[in-house]
Coordinates of C-alpha atoms and ligand atoms in Angstrom, one line a residue:
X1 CA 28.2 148.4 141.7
X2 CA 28.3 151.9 140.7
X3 CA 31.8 153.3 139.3
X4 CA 32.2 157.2 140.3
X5 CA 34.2 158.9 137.2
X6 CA 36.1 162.3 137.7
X7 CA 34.6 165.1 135.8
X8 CA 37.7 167.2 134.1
X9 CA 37.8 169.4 131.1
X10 CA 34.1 168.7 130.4
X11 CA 34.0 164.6 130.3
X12 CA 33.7 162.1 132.8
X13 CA 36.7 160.1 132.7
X14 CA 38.4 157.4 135.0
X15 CA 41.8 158.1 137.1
X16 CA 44.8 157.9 134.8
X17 CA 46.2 155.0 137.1
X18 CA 43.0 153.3 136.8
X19 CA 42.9 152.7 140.8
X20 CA 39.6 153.2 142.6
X21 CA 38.4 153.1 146.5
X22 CA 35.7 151.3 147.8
X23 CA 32.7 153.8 149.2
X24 CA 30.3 152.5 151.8
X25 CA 26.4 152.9 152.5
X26 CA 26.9 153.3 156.0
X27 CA 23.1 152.2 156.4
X28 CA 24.2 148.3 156.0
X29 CA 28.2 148.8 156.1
X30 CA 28.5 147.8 152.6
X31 CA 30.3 148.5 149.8
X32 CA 28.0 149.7 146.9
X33 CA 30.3 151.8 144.7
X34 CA 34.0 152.8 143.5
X35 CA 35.4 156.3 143.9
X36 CA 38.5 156.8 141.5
X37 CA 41.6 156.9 143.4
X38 CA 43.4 160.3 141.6
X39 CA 47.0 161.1 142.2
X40 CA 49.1 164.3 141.6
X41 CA 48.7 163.6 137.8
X42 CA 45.3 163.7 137.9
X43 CA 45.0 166.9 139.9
X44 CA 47.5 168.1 137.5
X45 CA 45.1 167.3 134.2
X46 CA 42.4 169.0 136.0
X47 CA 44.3 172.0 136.7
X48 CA 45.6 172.3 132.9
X49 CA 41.6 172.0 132.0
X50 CA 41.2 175.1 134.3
X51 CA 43.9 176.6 133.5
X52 CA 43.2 176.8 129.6
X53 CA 39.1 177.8 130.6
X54 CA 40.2 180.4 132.9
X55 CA 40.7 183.4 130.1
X56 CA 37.4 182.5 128.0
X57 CA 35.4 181.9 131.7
X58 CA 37.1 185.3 133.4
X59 CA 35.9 187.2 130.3
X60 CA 32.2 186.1 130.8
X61 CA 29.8 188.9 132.1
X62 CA 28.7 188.6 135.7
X63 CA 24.7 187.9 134.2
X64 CA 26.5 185.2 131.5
X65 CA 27.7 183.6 134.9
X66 CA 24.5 183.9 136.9
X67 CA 22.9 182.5 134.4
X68 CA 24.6 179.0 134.3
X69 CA 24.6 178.8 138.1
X70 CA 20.6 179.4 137.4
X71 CA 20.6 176.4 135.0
X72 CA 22.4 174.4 137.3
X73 CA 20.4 175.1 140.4
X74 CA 17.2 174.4 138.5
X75 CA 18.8 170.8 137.5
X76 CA 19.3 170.3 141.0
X77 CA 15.9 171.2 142.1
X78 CA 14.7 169.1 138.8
X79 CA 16.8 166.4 140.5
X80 CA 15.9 166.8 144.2
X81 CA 14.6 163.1 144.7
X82 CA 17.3 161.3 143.2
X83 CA 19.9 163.4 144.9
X84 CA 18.5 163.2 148.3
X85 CA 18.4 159.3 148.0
X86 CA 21.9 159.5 146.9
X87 CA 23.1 161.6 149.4
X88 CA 21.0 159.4 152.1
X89 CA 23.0 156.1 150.6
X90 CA 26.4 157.6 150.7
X91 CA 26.1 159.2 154.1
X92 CA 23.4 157.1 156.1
X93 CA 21.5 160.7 156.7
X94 CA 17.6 160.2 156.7
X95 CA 16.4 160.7 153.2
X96 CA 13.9 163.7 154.5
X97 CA 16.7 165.6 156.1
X98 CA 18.4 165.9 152.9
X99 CA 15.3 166.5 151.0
X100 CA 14.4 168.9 153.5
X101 CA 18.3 170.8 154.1
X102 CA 20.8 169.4 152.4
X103 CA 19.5 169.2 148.3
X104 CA 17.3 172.8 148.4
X105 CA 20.5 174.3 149.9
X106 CA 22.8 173.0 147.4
X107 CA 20.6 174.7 144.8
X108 CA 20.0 177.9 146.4
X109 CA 24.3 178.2 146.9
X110 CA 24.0 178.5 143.1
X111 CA 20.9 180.6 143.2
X112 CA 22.3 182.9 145.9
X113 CA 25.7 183.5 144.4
X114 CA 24.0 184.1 140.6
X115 CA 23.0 187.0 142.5
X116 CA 25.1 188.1 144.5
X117 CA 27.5 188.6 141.8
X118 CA 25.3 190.8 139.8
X119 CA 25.2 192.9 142.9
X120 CA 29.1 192.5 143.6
X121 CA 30.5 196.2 143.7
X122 CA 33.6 197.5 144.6
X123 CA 34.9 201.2 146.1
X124 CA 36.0 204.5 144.8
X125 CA 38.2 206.6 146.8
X126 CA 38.3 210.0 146.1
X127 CA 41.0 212.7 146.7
X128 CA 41.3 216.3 146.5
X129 CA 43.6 215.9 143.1
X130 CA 42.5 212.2 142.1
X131 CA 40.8 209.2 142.6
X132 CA 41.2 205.5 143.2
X133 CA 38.8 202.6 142.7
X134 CA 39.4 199.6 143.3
X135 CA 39.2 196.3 140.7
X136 CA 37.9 192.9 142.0
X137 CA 39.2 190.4 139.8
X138 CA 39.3 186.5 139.9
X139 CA 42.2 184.4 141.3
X140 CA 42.8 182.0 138.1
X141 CA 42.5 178.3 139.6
X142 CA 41.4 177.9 142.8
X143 CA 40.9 174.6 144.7
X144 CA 38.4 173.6 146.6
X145 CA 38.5 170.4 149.7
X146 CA 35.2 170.1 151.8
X147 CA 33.6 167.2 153.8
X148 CA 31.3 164.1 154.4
X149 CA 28.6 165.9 156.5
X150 CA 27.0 167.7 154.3
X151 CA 28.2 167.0 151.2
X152 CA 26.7 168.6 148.6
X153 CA 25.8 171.4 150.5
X154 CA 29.4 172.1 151.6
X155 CA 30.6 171.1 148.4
X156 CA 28.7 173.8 146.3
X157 CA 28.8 176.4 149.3
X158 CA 32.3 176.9 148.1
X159 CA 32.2 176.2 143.9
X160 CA 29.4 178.4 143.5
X161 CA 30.8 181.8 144.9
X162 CA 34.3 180.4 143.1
X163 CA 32.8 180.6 139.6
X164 CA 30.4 183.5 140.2
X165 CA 33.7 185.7 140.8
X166 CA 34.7 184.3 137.2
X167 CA 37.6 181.3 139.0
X168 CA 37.6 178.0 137.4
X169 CA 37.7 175.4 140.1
X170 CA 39.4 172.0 140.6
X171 CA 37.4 170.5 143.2
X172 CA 37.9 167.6 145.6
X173 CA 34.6 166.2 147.6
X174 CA 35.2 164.1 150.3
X175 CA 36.0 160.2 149.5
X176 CA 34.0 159.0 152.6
X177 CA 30.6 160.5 150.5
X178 CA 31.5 161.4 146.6
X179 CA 28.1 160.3 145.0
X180 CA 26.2 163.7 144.7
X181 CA 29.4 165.9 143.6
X182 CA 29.4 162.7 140.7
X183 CA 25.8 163.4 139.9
X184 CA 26.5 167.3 140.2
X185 CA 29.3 166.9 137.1
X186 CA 26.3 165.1 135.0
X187 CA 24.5 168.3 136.1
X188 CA 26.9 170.7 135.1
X189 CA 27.0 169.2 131.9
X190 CA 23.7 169.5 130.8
X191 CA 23.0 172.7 132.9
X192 CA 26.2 173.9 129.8
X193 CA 28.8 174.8 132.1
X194 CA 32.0 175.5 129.6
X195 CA 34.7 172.5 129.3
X196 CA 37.3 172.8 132.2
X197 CA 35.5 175.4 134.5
X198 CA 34.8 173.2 136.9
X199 CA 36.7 169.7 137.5
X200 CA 35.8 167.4 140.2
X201 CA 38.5 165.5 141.0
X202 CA 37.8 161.8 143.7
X203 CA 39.8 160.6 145.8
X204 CA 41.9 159.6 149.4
X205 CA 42.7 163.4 151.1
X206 CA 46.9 162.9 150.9
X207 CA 46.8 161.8 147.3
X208 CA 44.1 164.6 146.1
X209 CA 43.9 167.4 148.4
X210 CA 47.4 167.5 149.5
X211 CA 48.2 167.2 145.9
X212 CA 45.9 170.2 145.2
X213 CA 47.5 172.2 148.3
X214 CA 50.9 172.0 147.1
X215 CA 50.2 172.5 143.4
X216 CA 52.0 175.8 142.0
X217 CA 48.8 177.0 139.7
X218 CA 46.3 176.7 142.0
X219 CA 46.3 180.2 143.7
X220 CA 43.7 179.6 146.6
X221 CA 42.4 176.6 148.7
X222 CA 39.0 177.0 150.4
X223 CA 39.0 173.7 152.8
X224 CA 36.2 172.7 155.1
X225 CA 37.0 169.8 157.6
X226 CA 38.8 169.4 160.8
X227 CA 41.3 171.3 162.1
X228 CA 44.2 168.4 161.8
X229 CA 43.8 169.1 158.2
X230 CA 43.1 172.6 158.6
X231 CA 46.8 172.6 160.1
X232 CA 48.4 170.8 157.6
X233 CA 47.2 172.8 154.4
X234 CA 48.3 175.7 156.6
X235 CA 51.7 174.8 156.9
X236 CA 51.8 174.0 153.0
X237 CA 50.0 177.1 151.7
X238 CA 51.8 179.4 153.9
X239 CA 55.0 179.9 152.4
X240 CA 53.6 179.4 148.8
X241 CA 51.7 182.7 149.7
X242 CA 48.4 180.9 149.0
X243 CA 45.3 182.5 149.8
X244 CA 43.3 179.6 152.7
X245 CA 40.0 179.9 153.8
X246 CA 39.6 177.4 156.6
X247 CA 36.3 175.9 157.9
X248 CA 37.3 173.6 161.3
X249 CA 36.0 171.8 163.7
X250 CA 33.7 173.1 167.0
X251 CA 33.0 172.1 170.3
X252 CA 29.9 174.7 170.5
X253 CA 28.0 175.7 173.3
X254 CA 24.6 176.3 173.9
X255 CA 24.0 178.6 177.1
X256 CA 20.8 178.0 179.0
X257 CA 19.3 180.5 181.0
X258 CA 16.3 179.5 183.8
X259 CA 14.6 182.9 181.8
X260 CA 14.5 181.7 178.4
X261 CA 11.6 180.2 176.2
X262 CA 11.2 176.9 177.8
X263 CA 9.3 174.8 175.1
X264 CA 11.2 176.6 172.2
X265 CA 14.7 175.9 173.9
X266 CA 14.1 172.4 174.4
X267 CA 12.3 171.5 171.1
X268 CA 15.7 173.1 169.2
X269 CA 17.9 171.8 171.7
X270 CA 16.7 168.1 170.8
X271 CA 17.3 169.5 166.8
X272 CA 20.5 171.2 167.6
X273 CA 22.2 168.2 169.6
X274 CA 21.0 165.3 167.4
X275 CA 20.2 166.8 164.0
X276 CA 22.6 164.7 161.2
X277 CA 23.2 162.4 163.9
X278 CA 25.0 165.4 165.9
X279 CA 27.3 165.4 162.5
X280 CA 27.1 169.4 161.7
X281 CA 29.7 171.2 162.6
X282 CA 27.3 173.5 164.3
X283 CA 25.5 171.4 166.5
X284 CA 25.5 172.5 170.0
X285 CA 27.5 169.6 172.3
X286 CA 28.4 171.2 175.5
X287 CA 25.0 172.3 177.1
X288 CA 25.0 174.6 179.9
X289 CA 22.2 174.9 181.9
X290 CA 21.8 177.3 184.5
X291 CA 21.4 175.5 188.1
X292 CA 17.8 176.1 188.7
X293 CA 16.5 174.5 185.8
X294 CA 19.0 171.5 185.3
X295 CA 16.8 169.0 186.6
X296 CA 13.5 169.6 185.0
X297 CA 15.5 170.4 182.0
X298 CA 17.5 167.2 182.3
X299 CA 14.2 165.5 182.5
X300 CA 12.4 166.5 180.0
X301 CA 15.5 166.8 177.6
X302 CA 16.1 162.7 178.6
X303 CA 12.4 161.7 177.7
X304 CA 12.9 163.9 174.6
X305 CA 15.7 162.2 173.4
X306 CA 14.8 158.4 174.3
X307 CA 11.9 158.9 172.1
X308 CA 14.1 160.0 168.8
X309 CA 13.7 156.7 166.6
X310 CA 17.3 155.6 165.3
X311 CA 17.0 153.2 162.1
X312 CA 17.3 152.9 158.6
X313 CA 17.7 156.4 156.5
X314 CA 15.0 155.3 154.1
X315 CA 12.2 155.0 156.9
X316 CA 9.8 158.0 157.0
X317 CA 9.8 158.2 160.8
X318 CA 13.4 157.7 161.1
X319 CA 15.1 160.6 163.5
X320 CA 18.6 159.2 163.6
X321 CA 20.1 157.5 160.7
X322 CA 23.7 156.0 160.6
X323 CA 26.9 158.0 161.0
X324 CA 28.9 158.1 158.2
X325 CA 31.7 155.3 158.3
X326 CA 32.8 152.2 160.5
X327 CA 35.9 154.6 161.6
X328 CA 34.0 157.1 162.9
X329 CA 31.6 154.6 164.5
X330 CA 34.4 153.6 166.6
X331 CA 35.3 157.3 166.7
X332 CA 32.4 158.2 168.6
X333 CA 32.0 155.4 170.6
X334 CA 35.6 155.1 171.5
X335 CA 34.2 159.2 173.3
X336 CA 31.9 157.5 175.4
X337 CA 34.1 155.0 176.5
X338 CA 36.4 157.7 177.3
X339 CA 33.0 159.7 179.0
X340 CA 33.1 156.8 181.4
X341 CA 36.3 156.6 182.7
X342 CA 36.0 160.2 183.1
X343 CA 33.5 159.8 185.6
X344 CA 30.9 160.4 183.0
X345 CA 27.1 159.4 184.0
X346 CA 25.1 158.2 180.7
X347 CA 21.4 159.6 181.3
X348 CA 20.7 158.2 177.3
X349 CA 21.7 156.1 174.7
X350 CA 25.4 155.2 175.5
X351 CA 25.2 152.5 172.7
X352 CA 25.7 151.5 169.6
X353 CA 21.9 149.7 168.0
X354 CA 21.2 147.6 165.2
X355 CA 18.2 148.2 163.4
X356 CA 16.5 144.6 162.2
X357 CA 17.7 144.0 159.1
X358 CA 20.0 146.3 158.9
X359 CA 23.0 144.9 161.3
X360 CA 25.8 145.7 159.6
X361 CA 25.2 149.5 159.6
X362 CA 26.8 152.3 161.8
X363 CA 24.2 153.1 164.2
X364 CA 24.7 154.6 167.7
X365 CA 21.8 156.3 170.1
X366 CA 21.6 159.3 170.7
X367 CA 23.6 160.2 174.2
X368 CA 23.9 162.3 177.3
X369 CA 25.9 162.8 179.8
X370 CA 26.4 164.3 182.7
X371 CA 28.8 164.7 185.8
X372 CA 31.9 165.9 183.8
X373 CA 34.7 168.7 184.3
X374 CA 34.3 171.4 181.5
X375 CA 37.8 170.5 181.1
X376 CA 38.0 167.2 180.7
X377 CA 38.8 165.6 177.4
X378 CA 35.2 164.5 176.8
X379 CA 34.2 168.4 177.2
X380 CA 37.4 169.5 175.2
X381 CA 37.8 167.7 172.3
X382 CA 35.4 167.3 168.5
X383 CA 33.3 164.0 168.9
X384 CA 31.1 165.3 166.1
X385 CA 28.3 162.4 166.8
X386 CA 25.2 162.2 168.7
X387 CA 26.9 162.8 171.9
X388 CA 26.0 165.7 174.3
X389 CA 27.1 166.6 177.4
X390 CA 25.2 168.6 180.3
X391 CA 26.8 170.9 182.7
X392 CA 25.2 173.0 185.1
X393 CA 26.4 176.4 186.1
X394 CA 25.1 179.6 188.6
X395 CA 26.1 182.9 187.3
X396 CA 26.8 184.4 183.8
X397 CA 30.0 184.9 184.2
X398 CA 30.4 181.2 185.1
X399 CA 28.7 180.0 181.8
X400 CA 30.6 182.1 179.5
X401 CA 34.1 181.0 181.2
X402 CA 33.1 177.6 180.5
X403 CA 31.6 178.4 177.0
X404 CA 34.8 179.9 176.0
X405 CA 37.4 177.0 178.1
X406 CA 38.2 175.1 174.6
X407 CA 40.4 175.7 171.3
X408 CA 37.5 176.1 169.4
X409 CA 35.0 178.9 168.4
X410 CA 32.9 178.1 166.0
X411 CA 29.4 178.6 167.0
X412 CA 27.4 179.2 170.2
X413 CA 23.1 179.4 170.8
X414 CA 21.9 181.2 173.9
X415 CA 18.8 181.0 175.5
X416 CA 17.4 184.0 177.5
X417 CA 14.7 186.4 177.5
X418 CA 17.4 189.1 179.0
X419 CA 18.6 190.8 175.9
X420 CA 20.7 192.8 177.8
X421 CA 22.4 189.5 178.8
X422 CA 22.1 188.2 175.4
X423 CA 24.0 191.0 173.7
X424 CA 26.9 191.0 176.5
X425 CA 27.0 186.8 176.0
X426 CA 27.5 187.4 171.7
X427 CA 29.6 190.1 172.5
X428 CA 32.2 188.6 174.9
X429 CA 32.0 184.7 173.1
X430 CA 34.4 183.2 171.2
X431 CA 32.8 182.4 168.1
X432 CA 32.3 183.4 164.8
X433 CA 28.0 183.0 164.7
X434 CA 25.6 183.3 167.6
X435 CA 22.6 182.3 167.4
X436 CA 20.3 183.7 170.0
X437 CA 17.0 182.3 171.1
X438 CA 17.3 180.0 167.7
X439 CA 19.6 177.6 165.8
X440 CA 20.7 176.9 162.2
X441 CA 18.5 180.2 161.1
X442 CA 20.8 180.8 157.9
X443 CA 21.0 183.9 155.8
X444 CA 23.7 182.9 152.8
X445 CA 24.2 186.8 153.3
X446 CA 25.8 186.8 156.7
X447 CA 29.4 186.1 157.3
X448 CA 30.0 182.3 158.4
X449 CA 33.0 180.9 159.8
X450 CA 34.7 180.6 163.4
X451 CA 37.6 181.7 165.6
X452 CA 40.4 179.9 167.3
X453 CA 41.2 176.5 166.2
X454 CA 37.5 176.3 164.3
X455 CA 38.9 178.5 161.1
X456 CA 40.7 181.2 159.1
X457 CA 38.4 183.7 157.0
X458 CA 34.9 184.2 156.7
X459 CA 32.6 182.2 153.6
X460 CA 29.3 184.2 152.3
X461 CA 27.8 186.4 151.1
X462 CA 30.5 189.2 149.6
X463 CA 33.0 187.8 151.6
X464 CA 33.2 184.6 149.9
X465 CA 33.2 186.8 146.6
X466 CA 35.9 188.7 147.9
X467 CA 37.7 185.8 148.9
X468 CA 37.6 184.4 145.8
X469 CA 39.0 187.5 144.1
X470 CA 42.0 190.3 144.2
X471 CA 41.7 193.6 145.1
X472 CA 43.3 195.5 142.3
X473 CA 43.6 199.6 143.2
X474 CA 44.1 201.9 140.1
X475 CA 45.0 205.7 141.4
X476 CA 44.3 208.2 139.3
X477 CA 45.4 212.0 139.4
X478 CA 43.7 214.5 138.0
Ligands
LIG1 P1 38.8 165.9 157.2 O1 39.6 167.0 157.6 O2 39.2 164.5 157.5 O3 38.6 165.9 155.6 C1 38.1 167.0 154.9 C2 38.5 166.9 153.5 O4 40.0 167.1 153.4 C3 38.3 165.6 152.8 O5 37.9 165.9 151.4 C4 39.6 164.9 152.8 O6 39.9 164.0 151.8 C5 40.6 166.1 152.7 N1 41.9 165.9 153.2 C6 42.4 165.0 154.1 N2 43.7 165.1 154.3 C7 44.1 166.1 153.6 C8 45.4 166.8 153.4 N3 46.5 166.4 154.0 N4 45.4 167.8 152.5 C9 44.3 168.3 151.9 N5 43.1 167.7 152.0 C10 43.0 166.6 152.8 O7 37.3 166.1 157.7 P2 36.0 165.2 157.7 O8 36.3 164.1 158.6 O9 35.7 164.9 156.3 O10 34.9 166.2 158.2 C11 34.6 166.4 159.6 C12 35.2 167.6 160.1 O11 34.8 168.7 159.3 C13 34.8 168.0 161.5 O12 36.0 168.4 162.2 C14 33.8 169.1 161.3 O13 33.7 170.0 162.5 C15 34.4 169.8 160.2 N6 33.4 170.7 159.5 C16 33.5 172.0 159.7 C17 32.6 172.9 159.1 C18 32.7 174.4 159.3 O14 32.0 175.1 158.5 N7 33.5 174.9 160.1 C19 31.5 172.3 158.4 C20 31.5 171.0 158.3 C21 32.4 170.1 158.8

């Protein structure tokens, strides 16, 4: 049994209380290792590490910075096996997805932000009898909550831009997956990150997170996760004046016009629906397909998707692994149930499978359905699993009234060969990224985040580094 330690003020230590959590590898629905289980005095060691880094860390020069965050993407990289195996374990994700996506990314967050924060700039305003520029300086402690999806990946998306800006961070991974944020404090460690910059702190979301939410020194929470959560930090953070960034859930769209691309549209559409067994928050769920092409698409996309292989993570030609926990097993299936008795017609999967060998794991095929209102709970609410629906629709207008009928807006693809109907779709959507013709193409430049109930704020690029500093204006006169 593996023991998970918290990283704070440099060491690896255990939870003051010396309670832990059981973790799962969802693959077999076992238990295979212990997560501390931290409390308020725990988040409150970590922030006094922070706290007493912050004025040696803040005084570093941008390149001292980009240098570490160098070191520790190269460790990553120098690590990529044995994190992607990890990550595979903790989440039930197939090993060559997170060799593929999730471990390279987690080292080019680091990478990228070493950068960008040796190009980070800020304005001059001039006047006819002064001038003002403007200072960019970091927060103090900021906190940092993210998911089980992609967990290194989300976790570091948010650290690295953090320190770059010159923060020091107390930061909680999810407890559902903590193993690669464990093996990213070894990491940090050898990769000589100074004592108390970062601190990684395990454990359940009310006991950590809220803890970290309504803790007076830490100036700034940067959450990813759903919008329940979203809500409640919200409510906490408000009237301490905290600055929130908050990644939410999605219910996205993917428009599908008779004119577009066939063969590209349908190979991404299988990637886009399934990928992470449908767990990214910007997989595509609700596909609309215009009316001419619902049936040949609904064929081919059904043959498609009955061929993806679900089975063990650690199998080279797995597609599908296992989603991540027995709760959100039920989760998802508990949707289809719901599909059903909402008049629902299951054209795939529908089910949950057990792999031989392997029976106690949390695996469910990949799904569609068809013959629901766009309104109906099924089309309305997060499932987050591998579990699409289709809907057809006639005119443009028609598609983007349905693409827009939920509380969500995170992300949307459209397929068309009209760019003049592509342009009006991004422009009139409600979402924060729109992919057109493509999916997941990522530049860490780009602004990222959603609209409605799918988030607050905008990570990358300089918005993440302006995020995770104060704009200071000093007016001068001549
Ligand atoms: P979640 O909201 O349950 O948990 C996210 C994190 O918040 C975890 O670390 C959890 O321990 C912590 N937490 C729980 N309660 C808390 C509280 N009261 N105060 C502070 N922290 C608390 O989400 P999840 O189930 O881990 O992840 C799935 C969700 O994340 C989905 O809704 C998905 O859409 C969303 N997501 C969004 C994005 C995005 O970029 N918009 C990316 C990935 C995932």
């Amino acid at each position: 049994m593996i023991k998970i330690s918290n990283y704070i003020n440099g060491k690896l230590i255990g939870p003051k209380k010396g309670k832990y959590l059981e973790s799962y590898n969802p693959a077999k629905g076992q238990v295979y290792a212990k997560v501390p289980d931290s409390d308020a005095v725990d988040v409150d060691r970590a922030y006094k590490a922070a706290a007493r880094a912050f004025p040696s860390w803040s005084k570093t020069s941008a390149n001292e910075r980009a240098q570490i965050l160098t070191n520790i993407a190269d460790h990553i990289l120098a690590d990529l096996e044995k994190l992607a195996k990890a990550e595979s374990i903790d989440n039930g994700k197939p090993v060559a997805l997170a060799k593929k996506v999730d471990i390279p990314r987690s080292a080019a967050n680091f990478r990228f932000f070493a950068q960008a924060i040796t190009q980070f700039a800020s304005q001059a305003h001039e006047m006819t009898d002064g001038i003002n520029y403007t200072l960019r300086q970091p927060l103090g402690v900021v906190g940092t909550i993210s998911p089980w999806n992609l967990p290194l990946y989300l976790f570091t998306w948010k650290i690295a831009p953090a320190l770059a800006a010159g923060n020091c961070v107390v930061a909680k991974p999810s407890e559902v997956t903590p193993m690669t944020a464990f093996l990213l404090s070894r990491i940090c460690i050898k990769a000589g990150l100074p004592k108390g910059v970062l601190n990684i702190v395990h454990g359940d979301g009310l006991k950590v997170g809220a803890q970290m939410t309504k803790h007076p020194g830490i100036k700034a929470i940067s959450f990813t996760g759903s919008t329940r959560v979203g809500k409640e930090i919200a409510k906490v953070a408000a009237p301490m004046f905290k600055k929130i960034s908050l990644e939410m859930g999605g219910k996205n769209p993917n428009i599908i016009f008779a004119d577009c691309n066939y063969d590209k549209m349908l190979n991404t559409t299988v990637r886009s629906s399934f990928s992470n067994q449908g767990q990214i928050c910007l997989c595509g769920s609700r596909l609309l397909i215009e009316r001419s092409i619902y049936d040949k698409f609904k064929r081919d996309f059904v043959k498609r998707v009955k061929s993806l292989k679900v089975g063990p993570p650690e199998r080279r030609n797995t597609d599908i692994g296992a989603v991540v926990s027995q709760a959100h097993y039920e989760k998802v299936l508990s949707y289809i149930k719901l599909a059903k008795k909402e008049g629902g017609r299951i054209r795939a999967g529908g089910k949950a499978v057990f792999p031989r060998g392997y029976k106690g794991g949390w695996y469910i095929e990949p799904t569609i359905i068809e013959g629901l209102d766009p309104y109906c709970r099924t089309n309305q609410e997060e499932i987050f699993g591998p579990v699409v629906t289709l809907i057809p629709f006639d005119t443009e207008e028609e598609a983007l009234e349905y693409a827009n009928a939920t509380d969500y807006g995170l992300s949307c693809s459209v397929w068309t060969e009209n760019i003049s109907r592509a342009n009006r779709i991004a422009k009139h959507i409600d979402a924060g990224i729109v992919w057109i013709n493509t999916w997941m193409l990522r530049d860490l430049r780009t602004p990222f985040g959603g609209v409605k109930n799918s988030g607050v704020g905008r990570e990358g690029g300089f918005e993440a580094l302006r995020f995770f500093t104060e704009a200071k204006n000093v007016c001068i006169q001549f």
